[in-house]
Coordinates of C-alpha atoms in Angstrom, one line a residue:
M27 CA 116.6 13.5 141.0
T28 CA 113.8 15.9 139.5
K29 CA 113.8 19.4 138.0
T30 CA 113.0 20.8 140.9
E31 CA 115.4 19.2 143.6
L32 CA 118.0 20.5 140.8
Y33 CA 117.2 24.0 140.7
Q34 CA 116.9 23.9 144.6
S35 CA 120.5 22.7 144.8
L36 CA 121.6 25.3 142.6
N37 CA 120.4 27.7 145.1
Y38 CA 123.5 27.0 147.1
V39 CA 126.4 27.4 144.2
D40 CA 128.1 30.2 144.3
A41 CA 131.1 31.7 142.1
T42 CA 133.6 29.6 144.2
R43 CA 135.3 26.7 142.4
E44 CA 134.4 24.7 145.2
K45 CA 130.4 25.0 144.8
R46 CA 130.8 25.0 141.3
T47 CA 132.8 21.4 141.1
Q48 CA 130.6 20.0 143.9
M49 CA 127.3 20.4 141.7
A50 CA 129.2 19.4 138.6
S51 CA 130.2 16.2 140.4
L52 CA 126.5 15.6 140.9
I53 CA 125.7 16.3 137.5
L54 CA 128.8 14.0 136.4
D55 CA 127.5 11.3 138.4
N56 CA 123.7 11.8 137.1
P57 CA 123.9 12.5 133.1
D58 CA 120.5 12.1 132.9
L59 CA 120.4 15.9 134.7
I60 CA 121.8 17.5 131.9
H61 CA 118.4 18.2 130.1
P62 CA 117.0 19.6 133.4
L63 CA 120.0 21.5 133.6
L64 CA 119.9 23.0 130.4
E65 CA 116.2 24.1 130.7
I66 CA 117.4 26.1 133.9
V67 CA 119.9 27.9 132.0
F68 CA 117.6 29.2 129.4
E69 CA 115.4 30.3 131.8
E70 CA 116.8 33.4 131.2
K71 CA 115.0 35.4 133.4
D72 CA 115.6 33.5 136.7
P73 CA 118.9 34.8 138.6
I74 CA 119.5 31.1 139.3
S75 CA 120.1 30.3 135.6
N76 CA 123.6 32.0 135.4
R77 CA 124.8 29.0 138.3
A78 CA 123.1 26.6 135.8
S79 CA 125.5 27.6 133.4
W80 CA 128.4 27.6 135.6
V81 CA 127.7 24.1 136.5
L82 CA 127.0 23.4 132.9
E83 CA 130.5 24.5 131.8
Y84 CA 132.7 22.7 134.7
T85 CA 130.8 19.4 134.0
L86 CA 131.4 19.4 129.8
K87 CA 134.8 20.7 130.8
K88 CA 135.4 17.3 132.2
K89 CA 133.1 15.2 130.0
L90 CA 132.4 17.0 126.7
H91 CA 130.4 13.9 125.2
Y92 CA 127.1 14.6 127.8
I93 CA 126.3 17.6 126.1
Y94 CA 126.2 15.9 122.5
P95 CA 122.4 14.3 122.8
H96 CA 121.4 17.7 123.7
L97 CA 123.1 19.7 120.9
D98 CA 119.8 20.6 119.4
F99 CA 118.4 22.3 121.9
L100 CA 121.8 24.1 123.4
T101 CA 122.3 25.3 119.7
S102 CA 118.8 26.4 119.3
N103 CA 118.5 28.4 122.5
M104 CA 122.0 29.7 123.5
S105 CA 122.1 33.2 120.9
D106 CA 118.6 33.9 123.6
V107 CA 121.0 34.0 126.5
R108 CA 121.7 37.9 127.5
L109 CA 122.9 37.8 130.7
D110 CA 126.5 38.3 130.8
S111 CA 127.4 35.8 134.1
S112 CA 125.6 33.1 131.6
V113 CA 126.8 34.0 128.4
R114 CA 130.4 33.5 129.4
P115 CA 130.5 29.8 130.4
L116 CA 128.4 29.2 127.2
A117 CA 131.3 31.1 125.1
K118 CA 133.5 28.6 126.8
I119 CA 131.3 25.9 126.2
C120 CA 131.3 26.6 122.2
E121 CA 135.1 26.7 122.3
F122 CA 135.1 23.5 124.1
L123 CA 132.8 22.3 121.4
A124 CA 134.8 24.4 118.7
K125 CA 138.4 22.7 119.8
A126 CA 137.1 19.3 119.6
Y127 CA 135.4 19.5 116.3
F128 CA 138.6 20.7 114.8
S129 CA 140.7 18.5 116.9
K130 CA 143.2 16.4 114.5
T131 CA 142.7 13.6 116.7
K132 CA 139.5 11.9 115.9
N133 CA 136.9 12.2 118.2
E134 CA 133.1 12.0 119.0
A135 CA 132.5 15.6 118.5
Q136 CA 133.3 15.1 115.0
K137 CA 130.3 12.9 114.5
A138 CA 127.8 14.8 117.0
L139 CA 128.2 18.2 115.6
R140 CA 126.2 18.8 112.3
E141 CA 126.8 21.6 110.0
K142 CA 123.5 23.5 111.7
H143 CA 125.2 23.2 115.1
L144 CA 128.2 24.7 114.2
E145 CA 126.2 27.4 112.1
A146 CA 124.3 28.4 115.3
I147 CA 127.4 28.8 117.3
A148 CA 129.1 31.0 115.1
A149 CA 125.8 33.3 114.9
A150 CA 125.9 33.1 118.7
C151 CA 129.7 33.7 119.3
F152 CA 129.3 36.8 116.6
D153 CA 126.2 38.1 118.9
W154 CA 128.4 38.1 121.7
L155 CA 131.5 39.5 120.3
I156 CA 129.4 42.2 118.7
G157 CA 127.2 42.5 121.8
D158 CA 127.8 44.8 125.1
Y159 CA 129.4 41.6 126.7
K160 CA 132.6 41.4 129.2
V161 CA 135.9 40.3 127.5
A162 CA 135.8 36.5 128.3
A163 CA 132.7 35.9 126.3
K164 CA 134.4 38.0 123.6
A165 CA 137.6 36.3 123.4
Y166 CA 136.2 32.7 123.8
S167 CA 133.8 33.7 120.7
M168 CA 136.8 35.1 119.1
T169 CA 138.7 31.6 119.1
S170 CA 135.5 29.8 118.4
L171 CA 134.7 32.0 115.2
L172 CA 138.8 31.4 114.2
L173 CA 138.1 27.6 114.3
L174 CA 134.6 27.7 113.0
G175 CA 136.6 30.0 109.9
R176 CA 138.0 26.7 108.7
K177 CA 135.0 25.6 107.8
F178 CA 133.1 28.4 106.6
D179 CA 134.7 30.5 104.2
W180 CA 132.5 34.1 105.2
I181 CA 133.5 34.0 108.8
H182 CA 137.1 34.9 108.5
P183 CA 136.6 38.5 106.2
E184 CA 133.5 39.0 108.8
L185 CA 135.4 38.3 112.4
K186 CA 138.7 40.3 110.6
M187 CA 136.4 43.5 109.8
V188 CA 134.7 42.9 113.5
L189 CA 138.2 42.7 115.6
E190 CA 139.8 45.7 113.1
Q191 CA 136.2 47.8 114.0
N192 CA 136.2 47.4 117.4
Y193 CA 140.0 47.4 118.3
A194 CA 140.2 50.8 119.3
E195 CA 137.6 50.8 121.9
G196 CA 138.7 47.5 123.2
S197 CA 139.8 46.8 126.6
A198 CA 144.3 45.5 127.2
A199 CA 142.7 41.9 126.7
Y200 CA 140.3 42.4 124.2
K201 CA 143.2 43.9 122.2
A202 CA 145.5 41.0 123.0
R203 CA 143.3 38.2 121.8
A204 CA 142.2 40.6 118.9
R205 CA 145.8 40.6 117.9
M206 CA 146.5 36.9 118.2
I207 CA 143.5 35.7 116.0
L208 CA 144.0 38.3 113.5
A209 CA 147.4 37.4 113.3
K210 CA 146.4 33.6 112.5
I211 CA 143.8 34.6 110.0
K212 CA 146.3 36.3 107.9

């Protein structure tokens, strides 16, 4: 399948779990489509980019290792994404990566993710946490940053400060996640 055919297929993806899962199955069966899918994800001005983000999240939820050869491309472009419906799945992917990296069980993520990737994830997560995004992206970012704070000393004090500053204006869901994260930092 070419990038053009992949793009056309994404036109039929909607917010339903069924459509996302169908398209993710196609990618799971054809891992060579990960890079073209990523290229579409990062075509920020294109409305199809958010659908590509949804499919990427569903794909990586099943087979996270499919992203490892593309970590440089992913991490160097993700902080440019501003579309809320694309940010949420990217923040979730960052959470997948952080959880895998900091897992007590040895795994491929611990070899694949380099310091520059982790730093890029931290930067993007702080941008999403501070920016005007929905609570889901912020919640995933909080979890990623909590984990990344195990590696980078500066993260926990910054995260604590951001959460405390934004707590009063946060939604109930934001406050609940912030309380949980703050308790774990202390």
